[in-house]
Amino acid sequence: MEAAGVVEVEEGVMRVLLVDDSPVDRRVAQLLLSSNSCAGSFHVIAVDSAKKAMEFLGLKDGGGKEQTIDMVLTDYCMPEMTGYDLLRAIKALNPLKPIPVIVMSSEDEPQRISRCLNAGAEDYIVKPLQSKDVQRLRNCSTAAAVVAKRNNNKPPLVLPPSSSAAATSPSSGRRAAMVLHSSSVELSQYLPLLLKLVVLLCAVLCLGELLHRWSSSCGRCSLSPWRA
């Protein structure tokens, strides 16, 4: 089924936006998700480019159309706009209520997989889509629903009055500056005294060395007559 505005489906049926420039791969995915084995769990809306998917989601040219799909199943390699670019645009739409995005590709490249998952993709499936992948789609949808519900129920972060006041009050900055200034003043007062103590200590050491040499020379002089 091609994309055409708002689509009404029965409750419990997952609306999947299928994005693939290959007519063959697009048809394979449509037949699989519409087969009897899926028991009517999916309603497929197919488009042949990422730009058309952007238009359908209301993401192109600042559109604000209401989202009418539960999941995006997109090919990675497409002309003009790739599936990776579409993934990033969808994830930037509403972080609190993210649309699950599953990326498909005929190439099983670890670097590509890691890139998509780091950008927020719920899964990465190697084409062609097979019956064993259907459960992965269901799991991704369920996990995304749990995350959205958790974000909706999360209370806003409120800082305690004391900590927020300390962080934003100008007086706290002035107090800190005054403490640093007073510390530097006290240190400057004691610095001359420390220098005097150092000089005195050097003088004592020098005097002790002179006395030691003098006593040694006197001792040699007193012994010289006896030696003679």
Tab-separated table of C-alpha atoms in Angstrom:
chain	number	residue	atom	x	y	z
A	1	MET	CA	0.000	0.000	0.000
A	2	GLU	CA	1.430	3.386	-0.989
A	3	ALA	CA	1.542	6.298	1.422
A	4	ALA	CA	-1.507	8.518	1.355
A	5	GLY	CA	-2.076	10.757	4.357
A	6	VAL	CA	-3.585	9.610	7.619
A	7	VAL	CA	-4.306	5.893	7.725
A	8	GLU	CA	-6.893	4.442	10.093
A	9	VAL	CA	-6.242	0.885	11.264
A	10	GLU	CA	-7.716	-1.435	13.837
A	11	GLU	CA	-6.464	-1.361	17.390
A	12	GLY	CA	-3.407	-3.567	17.916
A	13	VAL	CA	-2.313	-3.343	14.280
A	14	MET	CA	1.172	-1.886	13.844
A	15	ARG	CA	1.514	0.765	11.149
A	16	VAL	CA	4.859	0.279	9.402
A	17	LEU	CA	6.333	2.847	7.052
A	18	LEU	CA	8.437	0.843	4.603
A	19	VAL	CA	11.133	2.870	2.832
A	20	ASP	CA	13.095	1.184	0.033
A	21	ASP	CA	14.079	2.292	-3.464
A	22	SER	CA	14.209	-1.331	-4.684
A	23	PRO	CA	10.794	-2.479	-5.971
A	24	VAL	CA	11.739	-6.129	-5.418
A	25	ASP	CA	12.866	-5.726	-1.797
A	26	ARG	CA	9.920	-3.483	-1.092
A	27	ARG	CA	7.504	-6.070	-2.476
A	28	VAL	CA	9.155	-8.891	-0.510
A	29	ALA	CA	8.765	-6.975	2.750
A	30	GLN	CA	5.146	-6.077	1.950
A	31	LEU	CA	4.194	-9.680	1.191
A	32	LEU	CA	5.913	-10.975	4.318
A	33	LEU	CA	4.301	-8.479	6.689
A	34	SER	CA	0.891	-8.978	5.059
A	35	SER	CA	1.057	-12.789	5.053
A	36	ASN	CA	-1.134	-15.082	7.132
A	37	SER	CA	1.800	-15.869	9.425
A	38	CYS	CA	1.697	-12.267	10.684
A	39	ALA	CA	-2.022	-12.620	11.430
A	40	GLY	CA	-2.831	-9.060	10.428
A	41	SER	CA	-0.361	-7.579	12.903
A	42	PHE	CA	1.078	-5.105	10.420
A	43	HIS	CA	-0.330	-2.440	8.138
A	44	VAL	CA	2.362	-1.529	5.596
A	45	ILE	CA	2.683	1.914	4.029
A	46	ALA	CA	5.389	1.801	1.341
A	47	VAL	CA	7.384	4.627	-0.223
A	48	ASP	CA	10.348	4.446	-2.577
A	49	SER	CA	12.542	7.207	-1.140
A	50	ALA	CA	13.580	8.773	2.130
A	51	LYS	CA	12.303	12.155	0.940
A	52	LYS	CA	8.793	10.758	0.495
A	53	ALA	CA	9.043	9.268	3.964
A	54	MET	CA	9.977	12.706	5.300
A	55	GLU	CA	6.930	14.203	3.592
A	56	PHE	CA	4.672	11.516	4.999
A	57	LEU	CA	5.986	12.144	8.529
A	58	GLY	CA	5.705	15.907	8.149
A	59	LEU	CA	9.443	16.412	8.532
A	60	LYS	CA	10.102	18.103	5.212
A	61	ASP	CA	10.057	21.899	4.808
A	62	GLY	CA	9.110	22.413	8.456
A	63	GLY	CA	5.940	20.343	8.193
A	64	GLY	CA	4.124	19.592	11.429
A	65	LYS	CA	1.789	16.812	10.330
A	66	GLU	CA	0.744	14.377	13.028
A	67	GLN	CA	2.655	11.106	13.052
A	68	THR	CA	0.521	8.278	11.738
A	69	ILE	CA	2.919	5.333	11.924
A	70	ASP	CA	4.303	3.104	14.666
A	71	MET	CA	7.553	2.012	13.049
A	72	VAL	CA	9.901	2.877	10.184
A	73	LEU	CA	11.562	0.063	8.248
A	74	THR	CA	14.106	1.678	5.955
A	75	ASP	CA	16.788	0.606	3.544
A	76	TYR	CA	20.268	1.988	4.242
A	77	CYS	CA	21.513	2.722	0.714
A	78	MET	CA	19.208	5.009	-1.260
A	79	PRO	CA	19.896	7.854	-3.712
A	80	GLU	CA	19.679	11.530	-2.696
A	81	MET	CA	18.894	10.783	0.950
A	82	THR	CA	20.106	7.639	2.705
A	83	GLY	CA	18.330	5.597	5.318
A	84	TYR	CA	20.918	6.767	7.830
A	85	ASP	CA	19.965	10.401	7.184
A	86	LEU	CA	16.301	9.493	7.580
A	87	LEU	CA	17.103	7.726	10.852
A	88	ARG	CA	18.780	10.826	12.272
A	89	ALA	CA	15.926	13.090	11.165
A	90	ILE	CA	13.317	10.853	12.815
A	91	LYS	CA	15.261	10.543	16.067
A	92	ALA	CA	15.596	14.327	16.240
A	93	LEU	CA	11.812	14.744	15.843
A	94	ASN	CA	10.760	13.939	19.412
A	95	PRO	CA	13.310	12.308	21.745
A	96	LEU	CA	10.677	11.689	24.450
A	97	LYS	CA	8.394	9.737	22.095
A	98	PRO	CA	10.777	8.160	19.593
A	99	ILE	CA	9.517	6.289	16.562
A	100	PRO	CA	11.218	2.889	16.303
A	101	VAL	CA	13.495	2.751	13.266
A	102	ILE	CA	14.853	-0.509	11.877
A	103	VAL	CA	17.536	-0.236	9.215
A	104	MET	CA	17.829	-2.847	6.463
A	105	SER	CA	20.823	-3.456	4.232
A	106	SER	CA	22.144	-6.182	1.955
A	107	GLU	CA	25.621	-5.682	3.444
A	108	ASP	CA	26.506	-7.036	6.893
A	109	GLU	CA	29.206	-4.508	7.757
A	110	PRO	CA	30.082	-4.138	11.477
A	111	GLN	CA	31.021	-0.472	11.007
A	112	ARG	CA	27.704	0.307	9.335
A	113	ILE	CA	25.764	-1.605	11.980
A	114	SER	CA	27.544	0.242	14.789
A	115	ARG	CA	26.931	3.582	13.081
A	116	CYS	CA	23.194	2.985	12.832
A	117	LEU	CA	22.803	1.673	16.371
A	118	ASN	CA	24.766	4.605	17.783
A	119	ALA	CA	22.432	6.964	15.904
A	120	GLY	CA	19.429	5.422	17.660
A	121	ALA	CA	18.293	2.587	15.400
A	122	GLU	CA	16.396	-0.119	17.285
A	123	ASP	CA	17.781	-2.889	15.066
A	124	TYR	CA	19.735	-3.649	11.904
A	125	ILE	CA	18.461	-6.412	9.612
A	126	VAL	CA	20.270	-7.942	6.656
A	127	LYS	CA	18.086	-8.105	3.530
A	128	PRO	CA	16.051	-9.751	2.268
A	129	LEU	CA	13.561	-9.602	5.107
A	130	GLN	CA	12.659	-13.088	6.326
A	131	SER	CA	9.966	-14.607	8.519
A	132	LYS	CA	12.422	-14.949	11.418
A	133	ASP	CA	12.814	-11.146	11.417
A	134	VAL	CA	9.128	-10.497	12.112
A	135	GLN	CA	9.517	-11.144	15.824
A	136	ARG	CA	12.425	-8.704	15.919
A	137	LEU	CA	10.128	-6.025	14.570
A	138	ARG	CA	7.565	-6.758	17.280
A	139	ASN	CA	10.254	-6.662	19.968
A	140	CYS	CA	11.528	-3.285	18.761
A	141	SER	CA	8.036	-1.808	18.822
A	142	THR	CA	7.404	-3.092	22.338
A	143	ALA	CA	10.726	-1.778	23.637
A	144	ALA	CA	10.099	1.665	22.126
A	145	ALA	CA	6.651	1.817	23.714
A	146	VAL	CA	8.162	1.062	27.121
A	147	VAL	CA	10.756	3.827	26.693
A	148	ALA	CA	8.105	6.351	25.656
A	149	LYS	CA	5.934	5.473	28.633
A	150	ARG	CA	8.887	5.788	30.997
A	151	ASN	CA	9.761	9.215	29.585
A	152	ASN	CA	6.163	10.412	29.982
A	153	ASN	CA	6.058	9.321	33.624
A	154	LYS	CA	9.478	10.715	34.488
A	155	PRO	CA	9.133	13.716	36.866
A	156	PRO	CA	10.941	16.921	35.912
A	157	LEU	CA	14.287	17.490	37.530
A	158	VAL	CA	14.046	20.154	40.246
A	159	LEU	CA	17.108	21.374	42.070
A	160	PRO	CA	16.875	22.008	45.853
A	161	PRO	CA	16.494	25.695	46.695
A	162	SER	CA	19.793	25.795	48.559
A	163	SER	CA	21.833	24.252	45.752
A	164	SER	CA	20.118	26.245	43.015
A	165	ALA	CA	20.555	29.476	44.978
A	166	ALA	CA	24.195	28.687	45.586
A	167	ALA	CA	24.690	28.015	41.906
A	168	THR	CA	22.918	31.152	40.672
A	169	SER	CA	23.269	33.734	43.477
A	170	PRO	CA	25.759	36.544	42.749
A	171	SER	CA	26.512	36.879	46.479
A	172	SER	CA	27.993	33.380	46.558
A	173	GLY	CA	30.496	34.404	43.881
A	174	ARG	CA	31.380	37.551	45.812
A	175	ARG	CA	31.895	35.559	49.022
A	176	ALA	CA	34.210	33.160	47.254
A	177	ALA	CA	36.214	36.070	45.835
A	178	MET	CA	36.478	37.659	49.293
A	179	VAL	CA	37.761	34.420	50.828
A	180	LEU	CA	40.426	34.099	48.155
A	181	HIS	CA	41.414	37.749	48.605
A	182	SER	CA	41.715	37.447	52.393
A	183	SER	CA	43.820	34.319	52.049
A	184	SER	CA	46.209	36.068	49.682
A	185	VAL	CA	46.452	39.046	52.056
A	186	GLU	CA	47.336	36.822	55.032
A	187	LEU	CA	49.957	35.016	52.982
A	188	SER	CA	51.553	38.303	51.911
A	189	GLN	CA	51.786	39.390	55.566
A	190	TYR	CA	53.683	36.275	56.621
A	191	LEU	CA	55.999	36.200	53.608
A	192	PRO	CA	58.565	38.760	54.940
A	193	LEU	CA	58.750	36.901	58.259
A	194	LEU	CA	59.452	33.646	56.458
A	195	LEU	CA	62.215	35.287	54.461
A	196	LYS	CA	63.805	36.644	57.653
A	197	LEU	CA	63.720	33.190	59.224
A	198	VAL	CA	65.410	31.702	56.199
A	199	VAL	CA	68.142	34.342	56.258
A	200	LEU	CA	68.667	33.831	60.017
A	201	LEU	CA	68.914	30.082	59.542
A	202	CYS	CA	71.549	30.519	56.827
A	203	ALA	CA	73.511	32.884	59.099
A	204	VAL	CA	73.455	30.374	61.971
A	205	LEU	CA	74.676	27.610	59.683
A	206	CYS	CA	77.485	29.790	58.363
A	207	LEU	CA	78.504	30.808	61.898
A	208	GLY	CA	78.551	27.196	62.994
A	209	GLU	CA	80.796	26.276	60.078
A	210	LEU	CA	83.202	29.125	60.938
A	211	LEU	CA	83.364	28.096	64.614
A	212	HIS	CA	84.073	24.517	63.600
A	213	ARG	CA	86.944	25.568	61.356
A	214	TRP	CA	88.338	27.934	64.004
A	215	SER	CA	88.280	25.226	66.700
A	216	SER	CA	90.020	22.817	64.365
A	217	SER	CA	92.773	25.315	63.543
A	218	CYS	CA	93.276	26.152	67.244
A	219	GLY	CA	93.660	22.493	68.084
A	220	ARG	CA	96.426	22.050	65.499
A	221	CYS	CA	98.243	25.128	66.766
A	222	SER	CA	98.242	23.875	70.405
A	223	LEU	CA	99.753	20.571	69.398
A	224	SER	CA	102.535	22.033	67.231
A	225	PRO	CA	105.064	22.807	70.183
A	226	TRP	CA	104.897	19.263	71.446
A	227	ARG	CA	105.595	17.983	68.004
A	228	ALA	CA	108.597	20.274	67.724
